[in-house]
CSV table of C-alpha atoms and ligand atoms in Angstrom, one decimal:
chain,number,residue,atom,x,y,z
A,1,MET,CA,6.1,-6.7,26.3
A,2,GLN,CA,4.8,-10.3,25.8
A,3,SER,CA,1.4,-9.6,24.4
A,4,ILE,CA,-0.6,-6.6,23.1
A,5,GLU,CA,-4.2,-6.3,22.1
A,6,ILE,CA,-5.2,-4.0,19.3
A,7,ILE,CA,-8.3,-3.1,17.3
A,8,TYR,CA,-8.6,-5.3,14.2
A,9,PRO,CA,-6.4,-3.6,11.6
A,10,ASP,CA,-7.1,-2.5,8.0
A,11,ASP,CA,-4.7,-2.3,5.0
A,12,TRP,CA,-4.9,0.9,3.1
A,13,HIS,CA,-3.0,-0.3,0.0
A,14,CYS,CA,-2.6,-3.8,-1.4
A,15,HIS,CA,-2.6,-5.8,-4.7
A,16,LEU,CA,-4.7,-8.9,-4.8
A,17,ARG,CA,-4.3,-9.6,-8.6
A,18,ASP,CA,-7.0,-11.6,-10.3
A,19,GLY,CA,-8.0,-15.1,-11.5
A,20,ALA,CA,-6.3,-18.0,-9.7
A,21,ALA,CA,-4.1,-15.7,-7.6
A,22,LEU,CA,-7.2,-14.6,-5.7
A,23,SER,CA,-7.5,-18.0,-3.9
A,24,THR,CA,-4.2,-17.2,-2.2
A,25,THR,CA,-4.3,-13.4,-1.8
A,26,VAL,CA,-7.9,-13.0,-0.6
A,27,PRO,CA,-7.9,-15.5,2.3
A,28,ASP,CA,-4.5,-14.0,3.4
A,29,ILE,CA,-5.7,-10.4,3.3
A,30,ALA,CA,-9.1,-11.3,4.8
A,31,THR,CA,-7.3,-13.0,7.7
A,32,GLN,CA,-5.0,-10.2,8.4
A,33,PHE,CA,-7.4,-7.3,7.9
A,34,ARG,CA,-11.1,-6.4,8.1
A,35,ARG,CA,-10.8,-4.0,5.1
A,36,ALA,CA,-8.3,-3.4,2.4
A,37,ILE,CA,-7.9,-0.8,-0.3
A,38,VAL,CA,-7.5,-2.9,-3.4
A,39,MET,CA,-5.2,-1.5,-6.2
A,40,PRO,CA,-6.7,-1.4,-9.7
A,41,ASN,CA,-3.5,-2.2,-11.7
A,42,LEU,CA,-4.9,-5.3,-13.4
A,43,VAL,CA,-4.6,-5.9,-17.2
A,44,PRO,CA,-6.8,-4.3,-18.4
A,45,ALA,CA,-6.8,-1.7,-15.6
A,46,VAL,CA,-9.9,-1.2,-13.5
A,47,THR,CA,-11.1,2.1,-15.1
A,48,THR,CA,-14.9,1.9,-14.8
A,49,VAL,CA,-17.4,1.4,-12.0
A,50,GLU,CA,-18.6,-1.8,-13.7
A,51,MET,CA,-15.1,-3.2,-13.9
A,52,ALA,CA,-14.6,-2.4,-10.2
A,53,SER,CA,-17.9,-4.0,-9.3
A,54,ASP,CA,-17.1,-7.2,-11.2
A,55,TYR,CA,-13.6,-7.3,-9.7
A,56,CYS,CA,-15.2,-6.8,-6.2
A,57,GLN,CA,-17.4,-9.8,-6.8
A,58,ARG,CA,-14.5,-12.0,-7.9
A,59,ILE,CA,-12.7,-11.1,-4.7
A,60,MET,CA,-15.8,-11.7,-2.5
A,61,GLU,CA,-16.1,-15.2,-4.0
A,62,GLU,CA,-12.7,-16.1,-2.4
A,63,VAL,CA,-13.4,-14.6,1.0
A,64,PRO,CA,-13.7,-17.5,3.5
A,65,SER,CA,-17.2,-18.1,4.9
A,66,HIS,CA,-18.1,-16.2,8.1
A,67,ASN,CA,-15.2,-13.8,7.5
A,68,PRO,CA,-16.5,-10.2,7.5
A,69,PHE,CA,-13.7,-8.8,5.2
A,70,THR,CA,-14.7,-5.9,2.9
A,71,PRO,CA,-12.6,-5.0,-0.2
A,72,LEU,CA,-12.5,-1.2,-0.7
A,73,MET,CA,-12.3,-0.7,-4.5
A,74,VAL,CA,-10.2,1.9,-6.3
A,75,LEU,CA,-10.5,3.3,-9.8
A,76,TYR,CA,-7.5,3.6,-12.1
A,77,LEU,CA,-7.2,7.1,-13.6
A,78,THR,CA,-6.2,7.5,-17.2
A,79,ASP,CA,-5.8,10.6,-19.4
A,80,GLU,CA,-9.4,10.0,-20.5
A,81,THR,CA,-11.2,9.3,-17.3
A,82,PRO,CA,-14.5,11.2,-17.6
A,83,VAL,CA,-15.9,13.3,-14.7
A,84,GLN,CA,-19.1,11.2,-14.9
A,85,THR,CA,-17.1,8.1,-13.9
A,86,ILE,CA,-15.9,9.9,-10.8
A,87,GLN,CA,-19.5,10.8,-9.9
A,88,ALA,CA,-20.6,7.3,-10.6
A,89,ALA,CA,-17.7,5.9,-8.5
A,90,LYS,CA,-18.8,8.1,-5.5
A,91,LYS,CA,-22.4,7.0,-5.9
A,92,SER,CA,-21.4,3.3,-6.2
A,93,GLY,CA,-20.7,2.9,-2.5
A,94,ILE,CA,-18.0,0.3,-3.3
A,95,ILE,CA,-15.3,2.7,-4.5
A,96,PHE,CA,-13.2,4.6,-2.0
A,97,GLY,CA,-10.5,6.3,-4.0
A,98,CYS,CA,-8.9,6.9,-7.4
A,99,LYS,CA,-5.4,5.8,-8.2
A,100,LEU,CA,-2.9,8.0,-10.0
A,101,TYR,CA,-0.1,6.1,-11.7
A,102,PRO,CA,2.2,8.4,-13.6
A,103,ALA,CA,2.3,6.4,-16.9
A,104,GLY,CA,5.1,3.8,-16.8
A,105,VAL,CA,6.3,4.2,-13.2
A,106,THR,CA,5.6,0.7,-12.0
A,107,THR,CA,3.9,-2.7,-12.7
A,108,HIS,CA,0.9,-2.3,-15.1
A,109,SER,CA,1.0,1.5,-15.1
A,110,HIS,CA,1.4,2.0,-18.9
A,111,ALA,CA,-2.3,3.0,-19.1
A,112,GLY,CA,-1.7,5.7,-16.4
A,113,VAL,CA,-1.7,9.4,-16.6
A,114,THR,CA,0.8,11.1,-18.9
A,115,SER,CA,0.2,14.7,-17.6
A,116,LEU,CA,-1.6,15.8,-14.4
A,117,GLU,CA,-3.1,18.6,-16.5
A,118,LYS,CA,-5.3,16.0,-18.2
A,119,CYS,CA,-6.9,15.2,-14.9
A,120,HIS,CA,-7.8,18.7,-13.9
A,121,ALA,CA,-11.6,18.3,-14.1
A,122,VAL,CA,-11.4,14.9,-12.4
A,123,PHE,CA,-9.4,16.2,-9.5
A,124,GLU,CA,-11.9,19.0,-9.0
A,125,ALA,CA,-14.7,16.6,-9.0
A,126,MET,CA,-12.9,14.3,-6.5
A,127,ALA,CA,-12.2,17.2,-4.2
A,128,GLU,CA,-15.9,18.2,-4.3
A,129,LEU,CA,-17.1,14.7,-3.7
A,130,GLY,CA,-14.6,13.9,-1.0
A,131,LEU,CA,-13.1,11.0,-3.0
A,132,PRO,CA,-9.4,10.5,-2.1
A,133,LEU,CA,-6.6,10.6,-4.7
A,134,LEU,CA,-4.1,7.8,-4.1
A,135,ILE,CA,-0.8,8.6,-5.7
A,136,HIS,CA,2.2,6.5,-6.8
A,137,GLY,CA,4.6,9.3,-6.1
A,138,GLU,CA,7.5,8.7,-8.5
A,139,VAL,CA,8.5,10.4,-11.8
A,140,ASN,CA,9.1,8.2,-14.8
A,141,ASP,CA,11.9,10.2,-16.3
A,142,PRO,CA,14.9,8.2,-17.6
A,143,ALA,CA,17.1,11.1,-16.7
A,144,VAL,CA,16.2,10.8,-13.0
A,145,ASP,CA,18.1,8.3,-10.9
A,146,ILE,CA,15.7,5.6,-9.5
A,147,PHE,CA,16.7,6.5,-5.9
A,148,ASP,CA,15.6,10.1,-6.5
A,149,ARG,CA,12.3,9.5,-8.3
A,150,GLU,CA,10.1,10.0,-5.2
A,151,ARG,CA,11.8,13.2,-4.1
A,152,VAL,CA,11.7,14.6,-7.7
A,153,PHE,CA,8.0,13.8,-7.9
A,154,ILE,CA,7.2,15.6,-4.7
A,155,GLU,CA,9.2,18.7,-5.8
A,156,SER,CA,8.1,18.8,-9.4
A,157,HIS,CA,4.4,17.7,-9.2
A,158,LEU,CA,3.0,17.1,-5.7
A,159,LEU,CA,3.8,20.5,-4.2
A,160,HIS,CA,1.9,22.1,-7.0
A,161,LEU,CA,-1.0,19.6,-6.9
A,162,VAL,CA,-1.5,20.1,-3.1
A,163,GLU,CA,-1.6,23.9,-3.6
A,164,ARG,CA,-3.9,23.8,-6.6
A,165,TYR,CA,-6.5,21.5,-4.9
A,166,PRO,CA,-6.5,22.5,-1.3
A,167,THR,CA,-9.5,20.4,-0.4
A,168,LEU,CA,-8.6,17.2,-2.3
A,169,LYS,CA,-7.8,14.3,0.0
A,170,ILE,CA,-4.4,12.9,-1.1
A,171,VAL,CA,-2.6,9.8,0.1
A,172,LEU,CA,1.0,9.6,-1.0
A,173,GLU,CA,1.3,5.8,-1.2
A,174,HIS,CA,4.1,3.6,0.1
A,175,ILE,CA,6.5,6.4,1.0
A,176,THR,CA,10.1,5.6,1.1
A,177,THR,CA,12.1,8.7,1.8
A,178,GLN,CA,12.8,11.3,4.5
A,179,ASP,CA,11.8,13.9,1.9
A,180,ALA,CA,8.3,12.3,1.7
A,181,VAL,CA,8.0,12.2,5.5
A,182,GLU,CA,8.9,15.9,5.7
A,183,PHE,CA,6.6,16.8,2.9
A,184,VAL,CA,3.6,15.0,4.4
A,185,THR,CA,4.3,16.2,7.9
A,186,GLN,CA,4.3,19.9,6.7
A,187,ALA,CA,1.3,19.5,4.3
A,188,PRO,CA,-2.2,20.4,5.4
A,189,ALA,CA,-4.4,17.8,7.1
A,190,ASN,CA,-5.9,16.6,3.8
A,191,VAL,CA,-2.5,15.0,2.8
A,192,ALA,CA,-1.5,11.7,4.3
A,193,ALA,CA,0.8,8.7,3.5
A,194,THR,CA,0.9,4.9,3.8
A,195,ILE,CA,4.0,3.0,4.9
A,196,THR,CA,4.8,-0.6,4.1
A,197,PRO,CA,6.3,-3.2,6.5
A,198,HIS,CA,9.2,-3.8,4.1
A,199,HIS,CA,10.3,-0.2,4.0
A,200,LEU,CA,10.3,-0.2,7.8
A,201,LEU,CA,12.3,-3.4,8.1
A,202,LEU,CA,14.7,-3.1,5.2
A,203,ASN,CA,17.0,-0.6,3.5
A,204,ARG,CA,18.8,-1.0,0.2
A,205,ASN,CA,21.7,-2.9,1.7
A,206,ASP,CA,19.3,-5.7,2.5
A,207,MET,CA,18.6,-5.9,-1.2
A,208,LEU,CA,22.1,-5.5,-2.6
A,209,VAL,CA,24.8,-6.5,-0.2
A,210,GLY,CA,26.1,-10.0,-0.4
A,211,GLY,CA,24.2,-10.8,-3.6
A,212,ILE,CA,21.1,-9.4,-5.2
A,213,LYS,CA,17.9,-10.3,-3.4
A,214,PRO,CA,15.0,-10.3,-6.0
A,215,HIS,CA,12.4,-10.9,-3.3
A,216,HIS,CA,13.4,-7.5,-1.7
A,217,PHE,CA,12.9,-5.7,-5.0
A,218,CYS,CA,9.9,-3.4,-5.0
A,219,LEU,CA,8.8,0.0,-6.2
A,220,PRO,CA,9.5,2.6,-5.0
A,221,ILE,CA,12.8,0.9,-4.5
A,222,LEU,CA,14.3,0.5,-1.0
A,223,LYS,CA,16.4,3.5,0.0
A,224,ARG,CA,19.4,4.1,2.3
A,225,LYS,CA,19.2,3.5,6.0
A,226,LEU,CA,18.6,7.2,6.9
A,227,HIS,CA,15.3,7.0,5.0
A,228,GLN,CA,14.3,3.8,6.7
A,229,GLN,CA,14.9,5.5,10.0
A,230,ALA,CA,12.8,8.5,9.0
A,231,LEU,CA,10.0,6.1,8.0
A,232,LEU,CA,10.2,4.3,11.3
A,233,GLN,CA,10.1,7.6,13.1
A,234,ALA,CA,7.0,8.7,11.2
A,235,ALA,CA,5.1,5.5,11.6
A,236,THR,CA,5.7,5.5,15.4
A,237,SER,CA,5.3,9.2,15.9
A,238,GLY,CA,1.6,9.1,16.6
A,239,ASN,CA,1.0,11.6,13.8
A,240,PRO,CA,-2.4,10.5,12.2
A,241,LYS,CA,-1.1,11.4,8.7
A,242,PHE,CA,0.9,8.1,8.6
A,243,PHE,CA,-0.9,4.8,8.5
A,244,LEU,CA,-0.7,1.2,7.5
A,245,GLY,CA,-0.6,0.2,3.8
A,246,THR,CA,1.3,-3.0,3.0
A,247,ASP,CA,1.7,-2.6,-0.7
A,248,SER,CA,1.6,-6.4,-0.7
A,249,ALA,CA,2.3,-7.1,-4.4
A,250,PRO,CA,2.6,-10.8,-5.4
A,251,HIS,CA,4.4,-12.0,-8.4
A,252,ALA,CA,5.0,-15.7,-9.3
A,253,GLN,CA,8.4,-17.0,-8.2
A,254,SER,CA,9.5,-17.4,-11.9
A,255,LYS,CA,8.7,-13.7,-12.5
A,256,LYS,CA,10.8,-12.6,-9.5
A,257,GLU,CA,13.8,-14.9,-9.9
A,258,ALA,CA,14.5,-13.8,-13.5
A,259,ALA,CA,17.0,-11.8,-15.6
A,260,CYS,CA,14.5,-9.0,-15.5
A,261,GLY,CA,12.6,-9.5,-12.3
A,262,CYS,CA,9.2,-7.9,-11.4
A,263,ALA,CA,8.9,-5.4,-8.6
A,264,GLY,CA,6.7,-6.3,-5.6
A,265,ILE,CA,6.9,-8.0,-2.2
A,266,TYR,CA,4.2,-10.3,-0.9
A,267,SER,CA,3.6,-9.4,2.8
A,268,ALA,CA,-0.1,-10.1,3.1
A,269,TYR,CA,0.5,-13.6,4.7
A,270,SER,CA,1.9,-12.0,7.9
A,271,ALA,CA,1.5,-8.3,7.6
A,272,ILE,CA,0.6,-7.3,11.2
A,273,GLU,CA,3.3,-9.5,12.6
A,274,LEU,CA,5.8,-7.8,10.4
A,275,TYR,CA,4.7,-4.3,11.5
A,276,ALA,CA,4.8,-5.5,15.2
A,277,THR,CA,8.4,-6.5,14.6
A,278,ALA,CA,9.3,-3.1,13.2
A,279,PHE,CA,7.4,-1.2,16.0
A,280,GLU,CA,9.1,-3.4,18.6
A,281,GLN,CA,12.5,-2.5,17.1
A,282,ALA,CA,11.6,1.1,17.5
A,283,ASN,CA,10.5,0.5,21.1
A,284,ALA,CA,7.0,1.8,20.1
A,285,LEU,CA,4.6,-1.1,20.2
A,286,ASP,CA,2.2,1.2,22.1
A,287,LYS,CA,1.9,3.2,18.8
A,288,LEU,CA,0.9,0.2,16.6
A,289,GLU,CA,-2.8,0.3,17.2
A,290,ASN,CA,-3.3,3.9,16.1
A,291,PHE,CA,-1.1,3.3,13.0
A,292,ALA,CA,-2.8,0.0,12.0
A,293,SER,CA,-6.4,0.5,13.1
A,294,ARG,CA,-7.4,4.1,13.8
A,295,PHE,CA,-5.6,6.6,11.5
A,296,GLY,CA,-6.6,5.0,8.2
A,297,PRO,CA,-10.3,4.9,8.9
A,298,ALA,CA,-10.1,8.4,10.3
A,299,PHE,CA,-8.6,9.8,7.1
A,300,TYR,CA,-11.1,8.0,4.9
A,301,GLY,CA,-14.0,9.0,7.1
A,302,LEU,CA,-14.9,5.4,7.9
A,303,PRO,CA,-15.7,3.8,11.3
A,304,ILE,CA,-13.0,1.9,13.1
A,305,ASN,CA,-13.4,-1.9,13.5
A,306,THR,CA,-15.2,-3.1,16.6
A,307,ASP,CA,-13.3,-6.4,17.3
A,308,LYS,CA,-9.7,-7.0,18.3
A,309,ILE,CA,-6.7,-9.2,17.8
A,310,THR,CA,-3.9,-10.1,20.2
A,311,LEU,CA,-0.3,-10.1,19.2
A,312,THR,CA,1.8,-12.4,21.4
A,313,LYS,CA,5.5,-13.0,21.6
A,314,SER,CA,6.0,-16.5,20.0
A,315,THR,CA,8.3,-17.8,17.4
A,316,TRP,CA,7.2,-19.4,14.1
A,317,VAL,CA,8.8,-19.8,10.7
A,318,MET,CA,7.5,-18.1,7.6
A,319,PRO,CA,6.6,-20.7,4.9
A,320,ASN,CA,9.2,-21.1,2.1
A,321,ASP,CA,6.5,-20.7,-0.5
A,322,LEU,CA,2.8,-20.4,-1.0
A,323,PRO,CA,0.5,-21.7,-3.8
A,324,PHE,CA,-0.1,-19.2,-6.6
A,325,GLY,CA,-2.3,-20.6,-9.3
A,326,GLU,CA,0.0,-23.1,-11.2
A,327,GLU,CA,3.0,-21.4,-9.8
A,328,LYS,CA,4.6,-20.6,-6.4
A,329,LEU,CA,4.7,-17.4,-4.5
A,330,ILE,CA,7.6,-16.5,-2.2
A,331,PRO,CA,6.4,-14.6,0.8
A,332,PHE,CA,8.4,-11.8,2.4
A,333,LEU,CA,11.0,-13.2,4.8
A,334,ALA,CA,10.4,-16.8,3.5
A,335,GLY,CA,12.0,-19.4,5.8
A,336,GLU,CA,12.9,-16.8,8.4
A,337,THR,CA,11.8,-16.9,12.1
A,338,LEU,CA,9.3,-14.3,13.3
A,339,THR,CA,8.8,-13.5,16.9
A,340,TRP,CA,5.3,-12.1,16.9
A,341,LYS,CA,2.1,-14.1,16.2
A,342,ALA,CA,-1.4,-12.8,15.9
A,343,ILE,CA,-4.3,-14.6,17.7
A,344,ARG,CA,-7.7,-13.9,16.3
B,1,NCD,C1,3.3,-3.1,-7.4
B,1,NCD,C2,2.8,-4.3,-8.3
B,1,NCD,O1,3.5,-5.2,-8.5
B,1,NCD,O2,1.6,-4.2,-8.7
B,1,NCD,N1,4.8,-3.3,-7.3
B,1,NCD,C3,5.6,-2.9,-6.3
B,1,NCD,O3,6.8,-3.1,-6.3
B,1,NCD,N2,5.0,-2.2,-5.3
B,1,NCD,C4,3.0,-1.8,-8.0
B,1,NCD,C5,3.3,-0.6,-7.1
B,1,NCD,O4,2.6,-0.4,-6.1
B,1,NCD,O5,4.2,0.1,-7.4
B,2,ZN,ZN1,1.3,-0.8,-4.7
């Protein structure tokens, strides 16, 4: 196939950061997508409707003129989030989900939830209001191997959560294992998952063999190849429970190339081209439109976009770096040749 037209896609999980970073991340995401679910793990975390509204405004200031991009804001749940905040979030019209970070699992998650029990009333309110719960599905238990943290979260927390709140919409974010694919496939229709481009294109060998690659380090961490294959199979299966979420997560070059490097891969510069590459490898380009443009809005109960983009077979080289405030940002696959280009 040399060219494929698809409905303009959306990103159901990304990190835009704040301040000077927004002048890089917002134009990139707004070029790639019509809408994006914006993660709230700022410092301080976006825990109130007012904070989400202010953050939304700062994002909108960086959207290029005549670009119809809409950020879909998310609240960060803590042990103390009051039910009234959930009701206010639903009423706000700008908030489309609440994020559950088990405390300590990833970047800026220290203010997250220490025990799911503390959120009981909040989960009940969300179920009643139809506000989706977006979950970083890993345990933060030093006794659990980093490669097992997603599976253990599913077994020890998620199974129970899904049973206890049968009408709560749940998105298991950025899934990385065959275990997650099986869990989501078998779960009821109110449980879905997002899949990143890097987990489709890479496995842990790409991060660790021949020298450690800090720009391939993200959380949940890349797993072995059999998991990568299970994710590819899920993304290209046509099952509406699996849809696009880049987890594009920029960190300055100096924070990545460090003795203790930050987790996160910046894919917003070229997200749809990266997905096209993965889908082509699986011989499933015809499944890309549903994954990228239909299944996400269907799950969130939103309309699909009305305009289209064309992906064509054409080679180009990913920039070596991008501006990032005073620093530099290394995009995913920096300096490498890509074979798909989007025309908008
Ligand atoms: C994300 C970040 O940097 O905010 N990092 C990552 O590796 N994906 C946080 C997250 O989604 O876990
Ligand atoms: Zn993320």
